[in-house]
Coordinates of C-alpha atoms in Angstrom, one line a residue:
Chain B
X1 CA 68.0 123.6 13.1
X2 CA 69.0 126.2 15.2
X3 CA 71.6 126.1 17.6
X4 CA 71.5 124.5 20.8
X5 CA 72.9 126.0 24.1
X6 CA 75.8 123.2 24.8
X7 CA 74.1 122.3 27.7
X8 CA 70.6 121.1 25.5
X9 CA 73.7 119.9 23.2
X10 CA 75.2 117.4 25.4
X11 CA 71.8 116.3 26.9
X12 CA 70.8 115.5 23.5
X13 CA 73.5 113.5 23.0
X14 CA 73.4 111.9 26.3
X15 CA 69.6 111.2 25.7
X16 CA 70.7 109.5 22.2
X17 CA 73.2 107.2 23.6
X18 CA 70.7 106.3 26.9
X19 CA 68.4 105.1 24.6
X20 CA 70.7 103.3 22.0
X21 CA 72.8 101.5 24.8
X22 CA 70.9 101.9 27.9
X23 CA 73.0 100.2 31.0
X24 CA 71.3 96.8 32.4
X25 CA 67.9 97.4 34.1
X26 CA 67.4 101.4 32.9
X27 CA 65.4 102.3 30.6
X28 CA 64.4 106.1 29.0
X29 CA 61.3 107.0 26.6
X30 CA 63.4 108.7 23.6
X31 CA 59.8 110.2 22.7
X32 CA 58.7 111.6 26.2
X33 CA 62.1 113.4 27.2
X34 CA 62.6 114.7 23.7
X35 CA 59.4 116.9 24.4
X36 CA 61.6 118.7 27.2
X37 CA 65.1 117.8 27.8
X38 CA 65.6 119.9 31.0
X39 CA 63.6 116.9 32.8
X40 CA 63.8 113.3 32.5
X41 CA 62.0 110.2 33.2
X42 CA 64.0 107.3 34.0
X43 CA 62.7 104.1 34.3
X44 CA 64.9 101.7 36.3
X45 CA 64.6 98.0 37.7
X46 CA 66.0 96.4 41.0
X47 CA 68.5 94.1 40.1
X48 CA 68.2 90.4 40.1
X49 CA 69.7 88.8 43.3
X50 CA 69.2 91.8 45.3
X51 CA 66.8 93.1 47.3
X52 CA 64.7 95.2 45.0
X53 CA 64.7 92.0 42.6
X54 CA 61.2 92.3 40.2
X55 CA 60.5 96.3 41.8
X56 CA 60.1 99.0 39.1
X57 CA 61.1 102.7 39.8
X58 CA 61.1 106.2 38.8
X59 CA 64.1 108.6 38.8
X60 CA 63.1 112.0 37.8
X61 CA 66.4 114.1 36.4
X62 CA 65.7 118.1 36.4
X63 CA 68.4 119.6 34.4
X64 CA 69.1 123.5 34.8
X65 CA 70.9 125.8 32.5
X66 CA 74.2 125.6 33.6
X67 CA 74.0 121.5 33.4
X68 CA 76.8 119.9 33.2
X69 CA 78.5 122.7 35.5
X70 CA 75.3 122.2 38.0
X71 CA 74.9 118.6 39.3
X72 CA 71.3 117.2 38.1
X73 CA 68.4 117.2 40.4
X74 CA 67.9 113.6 41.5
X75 CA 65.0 112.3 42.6
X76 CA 62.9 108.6 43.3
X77 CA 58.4 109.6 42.1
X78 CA 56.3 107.6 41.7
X79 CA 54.2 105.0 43.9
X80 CA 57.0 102.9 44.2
X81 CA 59.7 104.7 46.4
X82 CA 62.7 102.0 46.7
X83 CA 62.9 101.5 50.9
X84 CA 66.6 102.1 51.6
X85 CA 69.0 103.9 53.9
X86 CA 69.7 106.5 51.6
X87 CA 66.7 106.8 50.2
X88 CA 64.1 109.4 52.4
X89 CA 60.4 108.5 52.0
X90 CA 59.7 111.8 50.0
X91 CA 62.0 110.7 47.3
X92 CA 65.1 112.3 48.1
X93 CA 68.7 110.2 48.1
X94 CA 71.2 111.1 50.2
X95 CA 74.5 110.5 47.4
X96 CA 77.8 113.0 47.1
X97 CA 78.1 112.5 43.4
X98 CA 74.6 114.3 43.2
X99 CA 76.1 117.4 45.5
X100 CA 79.2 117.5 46.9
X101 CA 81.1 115.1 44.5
X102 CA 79.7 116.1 41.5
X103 CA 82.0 116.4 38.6
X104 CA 80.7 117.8 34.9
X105 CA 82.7 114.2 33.8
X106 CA 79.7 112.5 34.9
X107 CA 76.6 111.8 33.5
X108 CA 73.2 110.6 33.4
X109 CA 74.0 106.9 32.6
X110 CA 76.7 107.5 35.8
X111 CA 74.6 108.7 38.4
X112 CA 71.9 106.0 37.0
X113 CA 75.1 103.4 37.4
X114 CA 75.7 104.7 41.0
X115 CA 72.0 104.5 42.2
X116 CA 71.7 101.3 40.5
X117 CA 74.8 100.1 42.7
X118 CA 73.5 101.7 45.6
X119 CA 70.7 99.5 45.6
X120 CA 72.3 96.9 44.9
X121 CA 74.3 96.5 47.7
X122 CA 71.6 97.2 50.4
X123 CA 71.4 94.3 52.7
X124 CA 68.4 95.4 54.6
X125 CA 65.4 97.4 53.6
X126 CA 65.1 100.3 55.8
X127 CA 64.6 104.1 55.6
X128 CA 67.6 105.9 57.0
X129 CA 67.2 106.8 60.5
X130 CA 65.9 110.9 60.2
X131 CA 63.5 110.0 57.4
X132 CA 60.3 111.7 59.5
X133 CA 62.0 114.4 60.6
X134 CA 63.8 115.1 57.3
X135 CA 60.7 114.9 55.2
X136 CA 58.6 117.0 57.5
X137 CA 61.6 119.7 57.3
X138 CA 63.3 119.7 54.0
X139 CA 63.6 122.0 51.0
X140 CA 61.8 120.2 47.8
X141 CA 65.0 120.1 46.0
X142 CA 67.2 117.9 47.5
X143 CA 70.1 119.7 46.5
X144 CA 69.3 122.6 49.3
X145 CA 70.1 120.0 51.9
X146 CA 72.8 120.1 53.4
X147 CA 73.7 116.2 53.4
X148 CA 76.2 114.3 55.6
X149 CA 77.6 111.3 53.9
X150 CA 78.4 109.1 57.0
X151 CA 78.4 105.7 55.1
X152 CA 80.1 104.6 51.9
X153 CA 79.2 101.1 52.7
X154 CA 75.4 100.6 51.6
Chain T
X1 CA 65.8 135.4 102.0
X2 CA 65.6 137.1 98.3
X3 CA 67.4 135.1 95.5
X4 CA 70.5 137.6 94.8
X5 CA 71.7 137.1 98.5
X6 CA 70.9 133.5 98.6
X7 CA 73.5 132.9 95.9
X8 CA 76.0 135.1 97.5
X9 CA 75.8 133.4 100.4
X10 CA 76.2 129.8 98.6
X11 CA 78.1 130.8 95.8
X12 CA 80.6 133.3 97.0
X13 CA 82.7 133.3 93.9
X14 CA 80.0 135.0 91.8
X15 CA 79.7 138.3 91.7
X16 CA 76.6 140.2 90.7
X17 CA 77.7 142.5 87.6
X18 CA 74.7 144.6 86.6
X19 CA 71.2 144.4 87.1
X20 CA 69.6 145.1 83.8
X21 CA 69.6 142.4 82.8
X22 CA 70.8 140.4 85.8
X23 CA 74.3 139.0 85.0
X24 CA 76.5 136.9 87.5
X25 CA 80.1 136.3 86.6
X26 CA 82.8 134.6 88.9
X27 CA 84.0 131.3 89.4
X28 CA 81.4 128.2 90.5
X29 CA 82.7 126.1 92.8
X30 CA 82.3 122.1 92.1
X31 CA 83.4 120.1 95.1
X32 CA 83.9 116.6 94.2
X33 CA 84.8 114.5 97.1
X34 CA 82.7 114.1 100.1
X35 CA 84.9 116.0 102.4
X36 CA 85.1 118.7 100.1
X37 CA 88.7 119.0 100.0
X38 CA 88.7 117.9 96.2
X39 CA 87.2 121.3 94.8
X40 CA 87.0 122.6 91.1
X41 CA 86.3 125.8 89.7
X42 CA 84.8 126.8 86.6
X43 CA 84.1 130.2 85.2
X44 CA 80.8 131.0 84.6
X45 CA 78.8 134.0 83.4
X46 CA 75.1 133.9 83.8
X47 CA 72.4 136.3 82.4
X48 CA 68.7 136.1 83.7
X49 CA 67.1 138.7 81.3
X50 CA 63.8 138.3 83.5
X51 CA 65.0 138.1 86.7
X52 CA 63.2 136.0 88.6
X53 CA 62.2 134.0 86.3
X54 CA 64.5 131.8 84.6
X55 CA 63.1 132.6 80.9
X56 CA 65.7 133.3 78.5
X57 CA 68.7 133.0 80.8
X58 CA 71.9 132.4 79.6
X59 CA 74.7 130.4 80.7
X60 CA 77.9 131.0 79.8
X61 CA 81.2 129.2 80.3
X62 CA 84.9 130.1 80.7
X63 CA 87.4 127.9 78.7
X64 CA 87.5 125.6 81.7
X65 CA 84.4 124.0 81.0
X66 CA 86.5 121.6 78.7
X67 CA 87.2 119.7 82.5
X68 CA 83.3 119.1 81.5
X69 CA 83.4 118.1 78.4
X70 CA 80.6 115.5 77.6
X71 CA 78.1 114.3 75.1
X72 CA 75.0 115.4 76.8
X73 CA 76.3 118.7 78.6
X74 CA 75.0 121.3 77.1
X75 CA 71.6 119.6 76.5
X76 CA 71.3 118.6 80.5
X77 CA 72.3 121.9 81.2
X78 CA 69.6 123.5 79.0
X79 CA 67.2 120.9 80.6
X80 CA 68.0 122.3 83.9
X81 CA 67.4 125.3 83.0
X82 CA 64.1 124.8 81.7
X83 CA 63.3 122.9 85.0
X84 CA 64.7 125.4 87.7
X85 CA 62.7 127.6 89.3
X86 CA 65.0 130.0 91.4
X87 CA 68.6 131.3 90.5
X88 CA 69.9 129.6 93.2
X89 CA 68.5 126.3 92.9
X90 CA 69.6 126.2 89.0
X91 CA 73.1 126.4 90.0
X92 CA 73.0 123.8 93.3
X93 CA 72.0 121.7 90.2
X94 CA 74.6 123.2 88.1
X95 CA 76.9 122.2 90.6
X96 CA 75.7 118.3 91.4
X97 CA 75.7 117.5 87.2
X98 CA 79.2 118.8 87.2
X99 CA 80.5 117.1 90.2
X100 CA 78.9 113.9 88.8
X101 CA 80.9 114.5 85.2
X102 CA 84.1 115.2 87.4
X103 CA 83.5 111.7 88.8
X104 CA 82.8 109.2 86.5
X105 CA 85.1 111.2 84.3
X106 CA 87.8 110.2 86.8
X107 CA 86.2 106.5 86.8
X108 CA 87.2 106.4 83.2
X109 CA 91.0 107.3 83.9
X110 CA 91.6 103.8 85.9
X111 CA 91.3 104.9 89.1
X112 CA 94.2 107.5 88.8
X113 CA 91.2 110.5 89.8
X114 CA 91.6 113.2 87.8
X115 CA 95.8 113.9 87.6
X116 CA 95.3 112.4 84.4
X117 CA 92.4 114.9 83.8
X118 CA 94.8 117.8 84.4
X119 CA 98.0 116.0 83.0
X120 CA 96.1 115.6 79.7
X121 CA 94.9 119.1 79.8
X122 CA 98.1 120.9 80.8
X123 CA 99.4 118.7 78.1
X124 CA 97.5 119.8 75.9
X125 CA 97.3 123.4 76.4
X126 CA 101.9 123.2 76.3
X127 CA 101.0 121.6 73.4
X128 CA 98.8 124.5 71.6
X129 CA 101.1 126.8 72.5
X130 CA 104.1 125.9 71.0
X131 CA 103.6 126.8 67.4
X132 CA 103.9 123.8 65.0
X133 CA 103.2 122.7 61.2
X134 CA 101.0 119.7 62.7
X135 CA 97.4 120.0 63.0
X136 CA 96.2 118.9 65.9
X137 CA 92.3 118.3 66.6
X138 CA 90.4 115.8 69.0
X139 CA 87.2 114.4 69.2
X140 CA 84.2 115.6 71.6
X141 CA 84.9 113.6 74.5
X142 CA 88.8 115.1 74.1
X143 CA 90.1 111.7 74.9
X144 CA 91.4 111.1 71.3
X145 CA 93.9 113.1 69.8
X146 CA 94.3 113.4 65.9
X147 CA 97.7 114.8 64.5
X148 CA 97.7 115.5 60.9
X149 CA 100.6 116.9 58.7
X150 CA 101.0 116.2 55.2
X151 CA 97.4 114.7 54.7
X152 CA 99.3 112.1 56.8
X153 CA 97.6 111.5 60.4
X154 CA 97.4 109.3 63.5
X155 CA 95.4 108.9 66.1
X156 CA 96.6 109.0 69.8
X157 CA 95.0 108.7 73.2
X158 CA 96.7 109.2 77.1
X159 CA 97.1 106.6 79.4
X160 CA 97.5 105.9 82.9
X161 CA 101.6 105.0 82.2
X162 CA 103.4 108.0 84.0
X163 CA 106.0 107.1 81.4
X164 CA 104.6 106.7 78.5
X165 CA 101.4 108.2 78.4
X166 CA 100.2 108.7 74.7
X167 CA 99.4 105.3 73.3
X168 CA 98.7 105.0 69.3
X169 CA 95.2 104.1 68.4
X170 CA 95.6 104.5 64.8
X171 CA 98.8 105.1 62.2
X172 CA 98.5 105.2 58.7
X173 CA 102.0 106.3 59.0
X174 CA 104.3 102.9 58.3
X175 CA 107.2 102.1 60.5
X176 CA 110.2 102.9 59.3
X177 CA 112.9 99.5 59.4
X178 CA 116.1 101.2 61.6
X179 CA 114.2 104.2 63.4
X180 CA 112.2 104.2 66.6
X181 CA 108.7 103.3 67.0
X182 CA 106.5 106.8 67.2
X183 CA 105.3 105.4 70.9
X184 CA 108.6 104.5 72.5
X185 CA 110.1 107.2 75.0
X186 CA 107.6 109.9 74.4
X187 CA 106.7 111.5 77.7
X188 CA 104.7 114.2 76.4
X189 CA 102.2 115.2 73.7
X190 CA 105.1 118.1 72.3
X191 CA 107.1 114.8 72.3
X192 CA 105.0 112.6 70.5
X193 CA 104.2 116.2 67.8
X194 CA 107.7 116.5 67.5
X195 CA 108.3 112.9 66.4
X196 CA 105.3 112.3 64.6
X197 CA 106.6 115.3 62.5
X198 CA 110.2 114.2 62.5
X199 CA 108.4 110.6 61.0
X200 CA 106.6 112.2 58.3
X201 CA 109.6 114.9 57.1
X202 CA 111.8 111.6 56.9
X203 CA 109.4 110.0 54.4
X204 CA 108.2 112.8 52.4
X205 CA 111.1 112.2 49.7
X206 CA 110.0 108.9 49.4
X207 CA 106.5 109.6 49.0
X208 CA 107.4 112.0 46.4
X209 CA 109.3 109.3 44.5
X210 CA 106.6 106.7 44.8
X211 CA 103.9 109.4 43.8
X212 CA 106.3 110.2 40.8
X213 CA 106.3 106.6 40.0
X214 CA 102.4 106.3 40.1
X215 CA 102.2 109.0 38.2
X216 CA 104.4 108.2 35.0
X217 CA 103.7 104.3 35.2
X218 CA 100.9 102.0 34.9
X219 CA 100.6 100.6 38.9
X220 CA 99.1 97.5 38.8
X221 CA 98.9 96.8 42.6
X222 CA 98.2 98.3 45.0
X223 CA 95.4 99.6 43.5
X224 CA 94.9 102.9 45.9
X225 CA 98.6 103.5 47.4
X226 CA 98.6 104.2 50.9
X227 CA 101.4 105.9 52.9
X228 CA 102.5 102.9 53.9
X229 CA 103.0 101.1 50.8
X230 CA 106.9 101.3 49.9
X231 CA 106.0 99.2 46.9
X232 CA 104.9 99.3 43.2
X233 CA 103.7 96.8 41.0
X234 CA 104.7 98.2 37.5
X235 CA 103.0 96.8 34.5
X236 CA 105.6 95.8 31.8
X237 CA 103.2 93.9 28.9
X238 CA 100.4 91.3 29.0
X239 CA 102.3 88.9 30.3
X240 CA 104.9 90.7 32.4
X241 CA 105.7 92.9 35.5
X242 CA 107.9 94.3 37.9
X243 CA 107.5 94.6 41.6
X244 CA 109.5 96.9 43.0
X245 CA 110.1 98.2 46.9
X246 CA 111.4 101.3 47.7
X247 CA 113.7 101.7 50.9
X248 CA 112.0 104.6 52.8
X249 CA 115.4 105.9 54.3
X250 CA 117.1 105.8 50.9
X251 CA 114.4 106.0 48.0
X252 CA 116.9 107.3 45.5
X253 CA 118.8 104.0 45.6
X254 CA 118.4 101.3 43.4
X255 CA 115.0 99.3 44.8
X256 CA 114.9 96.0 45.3
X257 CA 113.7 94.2 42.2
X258 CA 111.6 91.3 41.8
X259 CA 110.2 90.3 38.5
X260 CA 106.4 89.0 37.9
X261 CA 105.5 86.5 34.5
X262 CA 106.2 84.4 32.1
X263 CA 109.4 82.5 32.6
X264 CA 111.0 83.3 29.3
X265 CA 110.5 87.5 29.7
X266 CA 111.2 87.5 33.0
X267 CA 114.8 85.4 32.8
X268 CA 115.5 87.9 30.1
X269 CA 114.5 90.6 31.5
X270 CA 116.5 89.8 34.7
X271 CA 119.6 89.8 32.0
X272 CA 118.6 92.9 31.1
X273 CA 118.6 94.7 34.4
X274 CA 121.4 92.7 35.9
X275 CA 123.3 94.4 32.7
X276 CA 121.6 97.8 33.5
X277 CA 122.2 98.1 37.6
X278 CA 125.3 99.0 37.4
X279 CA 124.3 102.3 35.5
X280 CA 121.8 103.2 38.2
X281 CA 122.4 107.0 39.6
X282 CA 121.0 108.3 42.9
X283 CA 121.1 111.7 41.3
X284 CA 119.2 111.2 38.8
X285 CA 115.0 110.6 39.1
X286 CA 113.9 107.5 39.5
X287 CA 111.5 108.1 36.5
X288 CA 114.6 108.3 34.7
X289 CA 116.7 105.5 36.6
X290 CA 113.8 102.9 36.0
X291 CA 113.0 103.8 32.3
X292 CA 117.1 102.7 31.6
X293 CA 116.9 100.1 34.2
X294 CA 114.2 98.2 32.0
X295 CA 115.2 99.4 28.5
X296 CA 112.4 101.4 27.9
X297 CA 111.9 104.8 26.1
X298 CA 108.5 105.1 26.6
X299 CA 105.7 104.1 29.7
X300 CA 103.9 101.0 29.2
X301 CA 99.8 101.1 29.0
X302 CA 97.6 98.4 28.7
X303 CA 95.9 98.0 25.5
X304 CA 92.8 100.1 26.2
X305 CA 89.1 97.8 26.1
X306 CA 87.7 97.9 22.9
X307 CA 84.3 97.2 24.5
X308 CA 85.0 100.9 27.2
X309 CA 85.8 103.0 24.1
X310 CA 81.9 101.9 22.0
X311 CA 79.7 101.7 25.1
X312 CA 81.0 105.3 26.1
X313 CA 78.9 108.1 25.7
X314 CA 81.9 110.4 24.7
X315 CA 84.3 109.1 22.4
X316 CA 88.7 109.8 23.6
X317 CA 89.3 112.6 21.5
X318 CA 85.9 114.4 22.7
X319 CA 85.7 116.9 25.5
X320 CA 84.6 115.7 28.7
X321 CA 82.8 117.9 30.0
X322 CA 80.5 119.2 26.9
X323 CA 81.0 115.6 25.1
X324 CA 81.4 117.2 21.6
X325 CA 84.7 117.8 19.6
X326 CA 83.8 120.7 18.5
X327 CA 82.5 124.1 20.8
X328 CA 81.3 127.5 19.3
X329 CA 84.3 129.2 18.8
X330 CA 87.1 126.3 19.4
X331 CA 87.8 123.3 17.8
X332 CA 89.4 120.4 18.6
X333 CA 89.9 119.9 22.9
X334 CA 93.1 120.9 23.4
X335 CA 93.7 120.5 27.5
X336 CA 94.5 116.9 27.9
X337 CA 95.0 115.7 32.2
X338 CA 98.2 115.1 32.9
X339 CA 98.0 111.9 34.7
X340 CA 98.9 108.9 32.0
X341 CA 96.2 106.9 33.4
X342 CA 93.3 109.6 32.7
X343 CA 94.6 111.5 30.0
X344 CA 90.8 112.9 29.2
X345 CA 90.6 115.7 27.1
X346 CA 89.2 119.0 27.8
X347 CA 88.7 122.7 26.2
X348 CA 89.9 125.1 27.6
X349 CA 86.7 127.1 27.8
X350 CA 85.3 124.1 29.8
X351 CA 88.0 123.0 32.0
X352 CA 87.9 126.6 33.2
X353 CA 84.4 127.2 33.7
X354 CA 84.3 124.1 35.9
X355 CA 87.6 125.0 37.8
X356 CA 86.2 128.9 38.6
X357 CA 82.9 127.3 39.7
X358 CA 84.1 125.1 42.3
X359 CA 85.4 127.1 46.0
X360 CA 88.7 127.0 46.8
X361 CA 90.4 126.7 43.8
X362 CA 93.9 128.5 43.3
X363 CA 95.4 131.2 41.0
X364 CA 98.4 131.2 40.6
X365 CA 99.6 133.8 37.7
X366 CA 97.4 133.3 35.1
X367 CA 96.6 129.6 35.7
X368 CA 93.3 127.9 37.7
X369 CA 94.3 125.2 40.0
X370 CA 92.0 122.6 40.3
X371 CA 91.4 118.3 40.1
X372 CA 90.2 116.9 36.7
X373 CA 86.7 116.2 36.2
X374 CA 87.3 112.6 35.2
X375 CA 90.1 111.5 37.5
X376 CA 90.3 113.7 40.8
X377 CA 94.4 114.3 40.2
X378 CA 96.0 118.1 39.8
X379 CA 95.1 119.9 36.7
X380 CA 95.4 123.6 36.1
X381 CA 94.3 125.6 33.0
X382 CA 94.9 129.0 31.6
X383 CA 93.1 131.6 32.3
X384 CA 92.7 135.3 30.2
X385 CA 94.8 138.1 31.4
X386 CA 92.2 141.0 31.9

């Protein structure tokens, strides 16, 4: 085999151990994200006891070349966009560990973890406040916004 | 009447300065009493690129307008702007928003009209300019005042008390037993600075001493150490551990001891120490004081979960940040943090390319400054001499 950039190296690996021990309620296709490691599918499920309780969504991960240097581009597709107040209508979440906070230590099982617990601890289903404005405006990667994280609480 | 001499005549204090564009500067007047006796003055400077029309103007404002200083200001004043249709009537409405600020602004200050205004401001300004280590910021309503030295802050606001007038919102600086309250006998905001910094220079030894304690030892509680926590829950073993509690004035003195477990460690353990107190030496670090206090030669961990180490994706003696043990041209992750509780390891290569990438870091010599990846404390690597 030839050799793999570290960067294709460690998604590989992190691919193998998401799909060996995937965390409660994430799931990835081994098969469809081998094709092309620099972007994921990730299947995840709302938690029981929470709101999002029996809802299915997508998380799409775009990796770039300087991954794990470069924080992952994180974003909800799919019909089913999970209404929350981080979460803007267009798909985009609004979480420092996917800008700001972003350390190579993480991963993708992580950042699944934190959305996972983001949802979690939402006690009412709303879109955050700017959503209209902030979809009409925004970049398409989520990582050219210039966030403000005002609540750690939700 | 044409406009220029219409606001000559109303607003004598502004001067017309040129003509292309058409620029007024001087000093508005904003009477805020109905007799007019009670009269402010701002600076202003206003340019009306298409004089008559309003379109484009600009307003500017001297450092004054802080006297002003609310929310909406700048947005009613472009709104007014937008609305006017002469020079003259812009500023009679100019002059009526400000007035109305002034007023309620003075409402807010208990009755005391605006003394308190000024006494805050010329407070303030003695404040700025005397030179000091402490940061000093406010919010946008300048009513709150944040002084911040150390990473330590606290949050102060003025009064209508003639005595004392800065009253503490918020401290996360602790009191300290024997010394004087921060908001006792402080008659000025230079006061309050001075003590506040006085506060924090008295403590830094013992934060140093508890951070050095945190460090080396495996804190069991609290869990995130605040300023004002003079105490440490060390963990001894399973099923013992020691609280201990610094004095602030005196951290390099032996700390008051209290043991926390199962009856037969702890009465032997309180042998032990009872033995070992007497060998206790304010000279020396406390690292060093507590390791022969308890009979120890090394720090003790927890056993680490068996479950953490399989479910991880990278294994202890991989490299964080590439998850492999082995890169191109290195081997084995040689870097390992620093901090006992993290102790993650790291090559080289990567713990620099991640410590160059991020702003701000420090060189010092031929070391990167930066936090580790996996636990956010101090780590620095080499760096090639070129």
């Amino acid at each position: 085999m030839a050799a793999m950039s570290p960067s294709k190296r460690r998604l590989q690996r992190e691919l193998m151990s998401l799909v060996r021990e995937p965390p409660p309620g994430v799931f990835v296709d081994g098969d469809e994200v081998g094709q092309n490691l620099t972007q994921w599918i990730v299947h995840m499920e709302g938690a029981k006891g929470t709101l999002y309780e029996g809802e299915q969504f997508q998380l799409q991960f775009k990796f770039s070349s300087k991954y794990p240097f470069d924080s992952p581009e994180v974003t909800f597709i799919g019909g089913n966009i999970p209404v929350h107040p981080h979460v803007y209508s267009n798909g985009h979440i609004c979480l420092s560990i996917l800008t700001d906070d972003w350390s190579p230590a993480l991963s993708v099982q992580s950042v699944c973890l934190s959305i996972v617990s983001m949802l979690s601890s939402c006690k009412e289903k709303k879109r955050p406040p700017d959503n209209s404005f902030y979809v009409k405006t925004c970049n398409k990667n989520p990582k050219k916004t210039k966030w403000s994280y005002h609540d750690d609480s939700v | 009447m044409d406009g220029v001499s219409e606001v000559l005549r109303w607003h004598p204090g502004l001067a017309l300065v040129s003509e292309s564009p058409f620029t007024w500067d001087g000093l508005l007047n904003i009477p805020w009493d109905i007799g007019g006796n009670q009269c402010t003055r701002i600076r202003i400077k206003f340019i009306v690129p298409e004089y008559p029309y309003l379109n484009d103007a600009k307003l500017y404002f001297g450092p004054d307008v802080t006297l002003l200083h609310h929310r909406k200001f700048d947005a009613t004043v472009q709104s007014l702007l937008r609305s006017a249709s002469t020079v003259s009537s812009f500023l009679r409405q100019l002059q009526m928003h400000a007035c109305h600020i002034i007023k309620t602004k003075s409402g807010i200050c208990h009755g005391t009209t605006a003394h308190t205004g000024k006494g805050m401001l010329d407070d303030l300004k003695n404040a700025l300019n005397t030179p000091s280590d402490v940061q000093l910021s406010s919010n946008s309503n300048l009513d709150l005042i944040k002084l911040t030295l150390k990473d330590v802050s606290i949050v102060i606001r003025r009064n209508s008390n003639s005595i004392n007038p800065w009253e503490i919102v918020t401290s996360y600086l602790p009191e300290i037993p024997g010394v004087e309250p921060l908001g006792k006998n402080v008659s000025s905001l230079l006061d309050i600075r001075k003590k506040f910094q006085m506060h924090v220079q008295l403590l830094e030894k013992t934060w140093h001493t508890l951070f050095l304690i945190d460090r080396n030892f495996h804190v069991i509680d609290p869990l995130e150490p605040k300023h004002h926590h003079f105490y440490r829950r060390i963990y001894l073993s399973q099923i013992l551990s020691v609280l201990i509690t610094i004095d602030p004035l005196h951290p390099n003195e032996h700390p008051h001891i209290k043991l926390m477990g199962c009856n037969t460690e702890t009465e032997k353990y309180t042998e032990i120490i009872s033995k070992n107190l007497e060998n206790w030496d304010p000279e020396n670090d406390i690292i060093q004081n507590l390791l022969s206090l308890l009979n120890l030669t090394e720090f003790p961990q927890p056993p680490i979960d068996d479950n953490k180490d399989k479910g991880g994706i990278v294994n202890d003696d991989e490299c964080c940040i590439c998850f492999s043990y082995e890169l191109d041209n290195e081997q084995a992750p040689e870097k390992i943090c620093d901090n006992r509780k993290c102790k993650r390891r790291f090559h080289t290569l990567c713990l620099r390319t991640w410590l160059q990438g991020v702003a701000g870091n420090e060189i010092v010599f031929d070391h990167i400054c930066g936090k580790c990846p996996n636990c956010g404390e101090n780590i620095s690597c080499s760096i090639p001499c070129y």
